[in-house]
């Protein structure tokens, strides 16, 4: 991700999937970026996203090597996060997603944490308890307990 990206001031959607990218960088000129696709790269952390934290609404970052979600809280407008097939393995990291005020659609399948709890049959319940604002998890609508009682 080289410095020439900063010339794309009006860019709203940027897809850099399948590029062997190792770190997120040089996004500071992208003042209007709403959708960023970085799937199928070699990204290990979310450093570098803070400069688009006020505008980014969708982050597609599946098939990388992300284990920790440090820095995700800067994504003030993030509604959609597709981060399947990464390396997140514990709840301490997962709960950082609850700090995202607008997050409603999360794809997390293929992370060690999801695989462990899905095999026990409690993934959707446990995950939606920890990130209560979710409307959709792994493509499935999240039904809240109070909604079940109304039906």
Coordinates of C-alpha atoms in Angstrom, one line a residue:
X1 CA 0.0 0.0 0.0
X2 CA 2.2 2.8 -1.2
X3 CA 1.9 6.6 -0.8
X4 CA 0.2 7.2 -4.2
X5 CA -3.0 6.0 -2.5
X6 CA -3.2 9.4 -0.8
X7 CA -4.0 11.0 -4.2
X8 CA -7.4 9.3 -4.2
X9 CA -9.1 11.9 -2.0
X10 CA -12.6 11.3 -3.5
X11 CA -12.4 7.5 -3.5
X12 CA -15.3 5.9 -1.6
X13 CA -14.6 2.3 -2.3
X14 CA -11.2 0.7 -2.5
X15 CA -10.5 -2.9 -3.2
X16 CA -7.0 -4.2 -2.6
X17 CA -7.8 -7.9 -2.2
X18 CA -5.3 -10.6 -3.1
X19 CA -2.2 -8.4 -3.1
X20 CA 0.1 -10.0 -0.5
X21 CA -0.3 -6.8 1.5
X22 CA 1.3 -7.2 5.0
X23 CA 0.3 -3.9 6.7
X24 CA -2.4 -1.3 6.3
X25 CA -0.7 2.0 5.5
X26 CA -1.0 5.3 3.5
X27 CA -4.8 5.7 3.8
X28 CA -4.5 9.2 5.3
X29 CA -5.5 11.0 2.0
X30 CA -8.7 9.0 1.5
X31 CA -11.0 11.5 3.1
X32 CA -14.2 9.9 1.7
X33 CA -13.4 6.2 2.0
X34 CA -16.5 4.2 3.0
X35 CA -15.7 0.7 1.9
X36 CA -12.3 -0.9 2.1
X37 CA -11.7 -4.4 0.9
X38 CA -8.5 -6.1 2.0
X39 CA -9.4 -9.8 1.9
X40 CA -6.9 -12.5 1.0
X41 CA -3.7 -10.6 2.0
X42 CA -1.1 -11.2 4.7
X43 CA -2.3 -8.6 7.2
X44 CA -1.6 -9.4 10.8
X45 CA -3.2 -6.4 12.6
X46 CA -5.5 -3.4 12.2
X47 CA -2.9 -0.6 12.6
X48 CA -3.2 2.0 10.0
X49 CA -7.0 2.1 10.0
X50 CA -7.3 5.0 12.5
X51 CA -7.0 7.6 9.6
X52 CA -10.2 6.3 8.0
X53 CA -12.0 5.7 11.4
X54 CA -14.4 8.6 10.9
X55 CA -15.7 7.6 7.4
X56 CA -15.3 3.8 7.0
X57 CA -18.6 2.0 7.0
X58 CA -17.6 -1.4 5.6
X59 CA -14.3 -3.3 6.2
X60 CA -13.8 -6.6 4.3
X61 CA -10.7 -8.2 5.7
X62 CA -11.4 -12.0 5.5
X63 CA -8.6 -14.5 4.8
X64 CA -5.8 -12.7 6.6
X65 CA -3.7 -13.5 9.8
X66 CA -5.4 -11.2 12.3
X67 CA -5.3 -12.4 15.8
X68 CA -5.9 -9.2 17.8
X69 CA -8.5 -6.5 17.3
X70 CA -6.5 -3.7 18.9
X71 CA -7.4 -0.4 17.4
X72 CA -10.8 -1.4 16.0
X73 CA -12.6 1.0 18.4
X74 CA -11.6 4.0 16.1
X75 CA -14.1 2.8 13.5
X76 CA -16.9 5.2 14.6
X77 CA -19.2 4.5 11.5
X78 CA -18.4 0.8 10.8
X79 CA -21.6 -1.0 10.1
X80 CA -20.3 -4.1 8.3
X81 CA -17.2 -6.1 9.2
X82 CA -16.4 -9.2 7.2
X83 CA -13.4 -10.9 8.9
X84 CA -13.9 -14.6 8.4
X85 CA -10.9 -16.9 8.3
X86 CA -8.6 -15.0 10.5
X87 CA -6.9 -16.1 13.7
X88 CA -9.0 -14.5 16.5
X89 CA -9.1 -17.1 19.2
X90 CA -10.4 -15.6 22.5
X91 CA -13.3 -13.6 23.8
X92 CA -11.1 -10.8 25.1
X93 CA -10.4 -9.8 21.5
X94 CA -13.9 -10.4 20.3
X95 CA -15.5 -8.1 22.9
X96 CA -13.6 -5.2 21.4
X97 CA -16.2 -5.3 18.6
X98 CA -18.8 -4.2 21.2
X99 CA -17.0 -0.8 21.2
X100 CA -18.2 -0.1 17.6
X101 CA -21.3 2.0 18.0
X102 CA -22.8 1.2 14.5
X103 CA -21.7 -2.4 13.9
X104 CA -24.7 -4.5 12.9
X105 CA -23.4 -7.1 10.4
X106 CA -20.4 -9.3 11.3
X107 CA -19.0 -12.3 9.5
X108 CA -16.6 -14.2 11.8
X109 CA -16.8 -17.8 10.6
X110 CA -13.5 -19.6 10.3
X111 CA -11.8 -17.9 13.2
X112 CA -10.6 -20.4 15.9
X113 CA -13.0 -18.8 18.5
X114 CA -16.0 -19.3 16.2
X115 CA -15.0 -22.8 15.3
X116 CA -14.7 -23.8 18.9
X117 CA -18.1 -22.5 20.0
X118 CA -19.9 -23.6 16.8
X119 CA -18.7 -27.1 17.4
X120 CA -20.3 -26.9 20.9
X121 CA -23.4 -25.3 19.4
X122 CA -23.3 -22.1 21.3
X123 CA -21.6 -19.6 18.9
X124 CA -24.5 -17.4 17.9
X125 CA -25.8 -17.2 21.5
X126 CA -22.4 -16.4 23.1
X127 CA -21.3 -14.0 20.4
X128 CA -24.5 -12.0 20.2
X129 CA -24.5 -11.7 24.0
X130 CA -21.1 -10.1 23.9
X131 CA -21.8 -7.8 21.0
X132 CA -25.5 -7.1 21.6
X133 CA -26.1 -4.5 18.8
X134 CA -25.5 -7.1 16.0
X135 CA -28.4 -7.6 13.6
X136 CA -26.7 -10.2 11.5
X137 CA -23.9 -12.7 12.5
X138 CA -22.3 -15.0 9.9
X139 CA -25.2 -14.3 7.5
X140 CA -27.9 -15.2 10.0
X141 CA -30.2 -12.6 11.5
X142 CA -29.7 -12.3 15.2
X143 CA -32.9 -12.7 17.1
X144 CA -32.9 -11.1 20.6
X145 CA -34.5 -12.8 23.5
X146 CA -37.1 -10.0 23.9
X147 CA -38.1 -10.4 20.2
X148 CA -38.6 -14.1 20.7
X149 CA -41.0 -13.4 23.6
X150 CA -43.1 -11.0 21.4
X151 CA -43.6 -13.5 18.6

